Coordinates of C-alpha atoms in Angstrom, one line a residue:
X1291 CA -59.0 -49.5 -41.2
X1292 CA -56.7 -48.1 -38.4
X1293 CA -53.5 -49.3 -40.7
X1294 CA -55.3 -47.1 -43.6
X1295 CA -55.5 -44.3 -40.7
X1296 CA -51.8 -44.5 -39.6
X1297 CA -50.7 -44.6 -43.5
X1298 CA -52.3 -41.1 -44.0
X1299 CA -51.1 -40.1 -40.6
X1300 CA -47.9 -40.7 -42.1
X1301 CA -48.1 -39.5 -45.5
X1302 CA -49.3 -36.3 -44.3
X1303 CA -46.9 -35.5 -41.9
X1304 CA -44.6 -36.1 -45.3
X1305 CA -46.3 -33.0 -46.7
X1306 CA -48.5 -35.3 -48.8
X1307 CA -52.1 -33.5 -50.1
X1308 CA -55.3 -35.5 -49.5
X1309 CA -58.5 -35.1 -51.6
X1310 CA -62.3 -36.2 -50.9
X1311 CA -63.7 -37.6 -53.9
X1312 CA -68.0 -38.0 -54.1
X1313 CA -67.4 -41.1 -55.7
X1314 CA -67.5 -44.4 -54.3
X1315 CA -64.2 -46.1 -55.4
X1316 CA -64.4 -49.5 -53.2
X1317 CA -67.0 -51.9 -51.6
X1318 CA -66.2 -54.5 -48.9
X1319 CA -67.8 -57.3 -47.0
X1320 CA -69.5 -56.6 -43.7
X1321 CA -69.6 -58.8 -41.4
X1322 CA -72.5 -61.3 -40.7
X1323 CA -72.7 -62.1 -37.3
X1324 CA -72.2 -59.8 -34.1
X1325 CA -69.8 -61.6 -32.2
X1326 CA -67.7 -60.9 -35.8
X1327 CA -68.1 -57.7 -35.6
X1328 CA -67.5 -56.9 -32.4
X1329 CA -64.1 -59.1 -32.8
X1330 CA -63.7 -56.2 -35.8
X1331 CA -64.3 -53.2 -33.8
X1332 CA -62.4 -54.3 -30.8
X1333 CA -59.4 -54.6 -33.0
X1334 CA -60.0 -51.5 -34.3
X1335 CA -60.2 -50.0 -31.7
X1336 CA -56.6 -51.1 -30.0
X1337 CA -55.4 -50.3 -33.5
X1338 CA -56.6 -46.2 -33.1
X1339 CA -55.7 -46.4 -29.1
X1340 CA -51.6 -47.9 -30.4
X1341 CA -51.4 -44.9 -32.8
X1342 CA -52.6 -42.4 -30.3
X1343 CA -50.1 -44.0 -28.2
X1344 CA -46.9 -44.6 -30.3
X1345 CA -47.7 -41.9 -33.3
X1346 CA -49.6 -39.2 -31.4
X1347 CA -50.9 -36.8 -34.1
X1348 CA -50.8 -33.9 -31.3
X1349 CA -46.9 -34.3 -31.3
X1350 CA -44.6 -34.3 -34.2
X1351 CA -44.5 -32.1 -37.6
X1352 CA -46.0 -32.1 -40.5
X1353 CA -49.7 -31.7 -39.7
X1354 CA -51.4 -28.6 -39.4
X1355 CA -53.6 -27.9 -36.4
X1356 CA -57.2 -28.6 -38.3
X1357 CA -55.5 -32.3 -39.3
X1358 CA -54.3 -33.0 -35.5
X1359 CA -58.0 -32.4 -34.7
X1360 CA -59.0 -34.7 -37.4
X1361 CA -56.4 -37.6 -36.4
X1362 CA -56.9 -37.1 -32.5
X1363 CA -61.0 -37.4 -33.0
X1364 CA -60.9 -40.6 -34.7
X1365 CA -58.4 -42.3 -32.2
X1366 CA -60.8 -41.2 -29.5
X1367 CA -63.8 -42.3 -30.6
X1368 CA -63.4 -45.7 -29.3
X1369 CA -62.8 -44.5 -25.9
X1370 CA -66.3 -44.4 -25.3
X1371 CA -66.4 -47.7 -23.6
X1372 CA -65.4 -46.4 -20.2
X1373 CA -67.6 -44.0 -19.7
X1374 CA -70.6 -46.0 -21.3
X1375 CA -69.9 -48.5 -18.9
X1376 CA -69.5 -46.5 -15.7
X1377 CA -72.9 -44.9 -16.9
X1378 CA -74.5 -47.8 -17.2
X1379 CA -73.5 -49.8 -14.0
X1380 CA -73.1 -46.7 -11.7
X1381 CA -76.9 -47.0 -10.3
X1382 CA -75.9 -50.5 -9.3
X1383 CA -74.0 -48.2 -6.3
X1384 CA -77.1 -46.7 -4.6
X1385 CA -79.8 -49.8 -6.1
X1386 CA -77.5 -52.7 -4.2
X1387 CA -74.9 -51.1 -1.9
X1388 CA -77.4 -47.6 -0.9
X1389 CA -74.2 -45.5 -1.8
X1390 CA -75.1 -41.9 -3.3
X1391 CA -73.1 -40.9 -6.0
X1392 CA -74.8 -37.4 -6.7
X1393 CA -75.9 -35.5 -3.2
X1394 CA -78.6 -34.1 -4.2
X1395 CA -83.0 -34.1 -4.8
X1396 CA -83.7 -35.2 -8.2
X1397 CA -85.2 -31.9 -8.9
X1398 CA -81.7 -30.1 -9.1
X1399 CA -80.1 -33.4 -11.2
X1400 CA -83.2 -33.3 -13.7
X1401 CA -83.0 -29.4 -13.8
X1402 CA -79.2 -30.2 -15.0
X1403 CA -79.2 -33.0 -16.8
X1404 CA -82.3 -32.7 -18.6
X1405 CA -80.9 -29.7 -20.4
X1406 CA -78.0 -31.2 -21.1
X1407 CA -79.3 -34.5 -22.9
X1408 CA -82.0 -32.7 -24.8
X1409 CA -79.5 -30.0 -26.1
X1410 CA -76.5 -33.4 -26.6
X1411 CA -80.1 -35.1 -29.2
X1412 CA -80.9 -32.1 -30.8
X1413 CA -77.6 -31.0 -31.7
X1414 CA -76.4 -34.7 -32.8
X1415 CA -79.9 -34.8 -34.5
X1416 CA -79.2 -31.7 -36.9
X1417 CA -75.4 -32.6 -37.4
X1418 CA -75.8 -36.4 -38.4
X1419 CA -79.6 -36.9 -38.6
X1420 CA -79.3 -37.7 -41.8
X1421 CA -76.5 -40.8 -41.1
X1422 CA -76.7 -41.5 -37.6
X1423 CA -79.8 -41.5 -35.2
X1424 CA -78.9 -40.5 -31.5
X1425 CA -81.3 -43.0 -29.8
X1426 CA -79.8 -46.0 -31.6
X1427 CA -76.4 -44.7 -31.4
X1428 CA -76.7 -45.0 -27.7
X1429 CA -77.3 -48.4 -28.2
X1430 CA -74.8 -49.7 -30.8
X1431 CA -72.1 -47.8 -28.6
X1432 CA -73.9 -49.6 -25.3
X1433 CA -73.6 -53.2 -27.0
X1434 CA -70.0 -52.4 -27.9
X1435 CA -68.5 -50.8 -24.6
X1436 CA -68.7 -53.8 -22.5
X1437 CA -66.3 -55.5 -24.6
X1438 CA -64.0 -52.7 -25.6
X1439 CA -63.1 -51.4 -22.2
X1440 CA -60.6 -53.6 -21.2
X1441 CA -58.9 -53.6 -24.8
X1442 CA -58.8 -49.8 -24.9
X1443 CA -57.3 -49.7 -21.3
X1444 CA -54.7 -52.1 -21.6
X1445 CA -53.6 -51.3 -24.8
X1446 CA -53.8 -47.2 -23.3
X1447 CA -51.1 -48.4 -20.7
X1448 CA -49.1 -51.4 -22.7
X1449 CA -49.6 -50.1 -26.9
X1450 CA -47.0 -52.6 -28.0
X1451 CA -49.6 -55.6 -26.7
X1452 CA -52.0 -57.5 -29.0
X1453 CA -51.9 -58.5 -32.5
X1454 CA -53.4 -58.4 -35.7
X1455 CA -56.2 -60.8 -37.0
X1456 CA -58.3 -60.1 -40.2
X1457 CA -62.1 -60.3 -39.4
X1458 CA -63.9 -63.5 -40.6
X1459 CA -66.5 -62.8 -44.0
X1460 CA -68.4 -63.8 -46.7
X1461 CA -70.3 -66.0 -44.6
X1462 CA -73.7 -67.3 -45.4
X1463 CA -76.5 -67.2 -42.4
X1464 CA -79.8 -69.3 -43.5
X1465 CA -81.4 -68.5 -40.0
X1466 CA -81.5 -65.7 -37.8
X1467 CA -80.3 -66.8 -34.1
X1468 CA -79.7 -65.2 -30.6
X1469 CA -75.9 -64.0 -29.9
X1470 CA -75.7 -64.7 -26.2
X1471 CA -71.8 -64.4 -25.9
X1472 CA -71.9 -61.1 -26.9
X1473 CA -74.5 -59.6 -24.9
X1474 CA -73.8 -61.6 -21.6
X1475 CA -72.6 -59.4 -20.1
X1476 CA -75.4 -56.9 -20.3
X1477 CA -77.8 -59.4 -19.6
X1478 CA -76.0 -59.9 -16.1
X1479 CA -76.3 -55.6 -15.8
X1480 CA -79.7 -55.9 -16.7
X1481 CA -80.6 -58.2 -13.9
X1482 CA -78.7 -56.9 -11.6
X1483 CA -80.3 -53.3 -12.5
X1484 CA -84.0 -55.1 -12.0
X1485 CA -83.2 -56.9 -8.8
X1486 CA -81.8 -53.7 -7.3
X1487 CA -85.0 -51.8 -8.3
X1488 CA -87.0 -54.7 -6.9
X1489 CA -84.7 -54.5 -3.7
X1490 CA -85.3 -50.9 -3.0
X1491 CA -89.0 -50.3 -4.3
X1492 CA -90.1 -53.0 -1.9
X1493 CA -88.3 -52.1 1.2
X1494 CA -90.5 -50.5 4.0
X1495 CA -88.0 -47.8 4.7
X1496 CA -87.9 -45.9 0.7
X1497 CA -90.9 -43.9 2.0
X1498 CA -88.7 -42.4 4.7
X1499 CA -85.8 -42.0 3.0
X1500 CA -87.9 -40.0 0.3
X1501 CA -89.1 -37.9 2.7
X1502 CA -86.0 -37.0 4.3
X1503 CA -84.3 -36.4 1.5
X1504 CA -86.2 -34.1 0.1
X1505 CA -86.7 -32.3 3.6
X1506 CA -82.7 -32.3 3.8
X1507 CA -82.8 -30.8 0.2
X1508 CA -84.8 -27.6 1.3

């Protein structure tokens, strides 16, 4: 895919004229296992991340500013890994280490956030309802981000690294069976996210620290 991408990328910036055609012209194999495809997305995504890098469609000539947009979207679509995973891990801060990220009574974070997620569902909802469901892209991009961080940020800072592999397919699976490789690593979040609950829901002092923090909140 992302040596498709940087082909058009450079066709375009030729002066070359691209057409969407309602016709499906190819078919592919997908891939069978999810330790496959995450192997295929990580590479795609340090392919995208080298071509914002060496071939950035902001810079340059030959595009026009609605085809920049179009280019610069799709290369940063897979850094969503950082922020999934910061996200996910940051109650780990208060839950095992009492360090507050946000100052503040939950009252004033619902009365911001909770806007702000129902408003992010509803307008992802109407835009790709239809293609894309918002719940269950949460957690495609969750299973993914764990293992496309470090790619991402290494191949942010060093583009020229890494190298290209073609994605094993056309395999045949006679039973299903439990990836564990892949979703180690939440597994380990998970736990760590349950034992820090446990930790602070049991401790003799939450009551007091409830109550003062709301009292210091006033």
């Amino acid at each position: 895919m992302t040596e498709d991408a940087h082909t058009a990328l450079k066709f375009q910036r030729l002066g070359w004229k691209s057409a969407f055609l309602d016709i499906p012209l190819a078919a592919g194999l997908a891939t069978e296992r999810l330790v496959v495809h995450v192997i295929q997305r990580t590479r795609w995504a340090r392919g995208m991340t080298q071509i914002f890098r060496l071939d950035n469609p902001l810079l340059g000539r030959g595009l026009t500013f609605q085809q920049r947009l179009c280019y610069l979207s799709a290369m940063l679509y897979y850094q969503f890994a950082l922020p999934r995973v910061v996200f996910v891990t940051a109650p780990l801060a208060y839950l095992l280490f009492n360090l507050n990220i946000i100052y503040s009574s939950a009252s004033l974070i619902v009365s911001y956030a909770l806007p702000h997620l129902f408003l992010a569902i509803y307008v992802g909802s109407r835009m790709n309802g239809r293609y894309r469901y918002s719940f269950w892209g949460e957690i495609y991009d969750i299973v993914l981000a764990f293992h496309l961080v470090l790619p991402t940020l290494v191949t942010m800072i060093f583009p020229k690294r890494g190298k290209f592999n073609v994605t094993d397919k056309g395999g045949l699976l006679d039973v299903g069976y439990f990836d564990f490789t892949v979703v180690r690593p939440h597994l380990v979040v998970a736990c760590l996210l349950g034992l820090g609950w446990w930790s602070v829901s049991s401790a003799p002092s939450v009551t007091t620290t409830l109550a003062q923090t709301r009292t210091l909140s006033r």
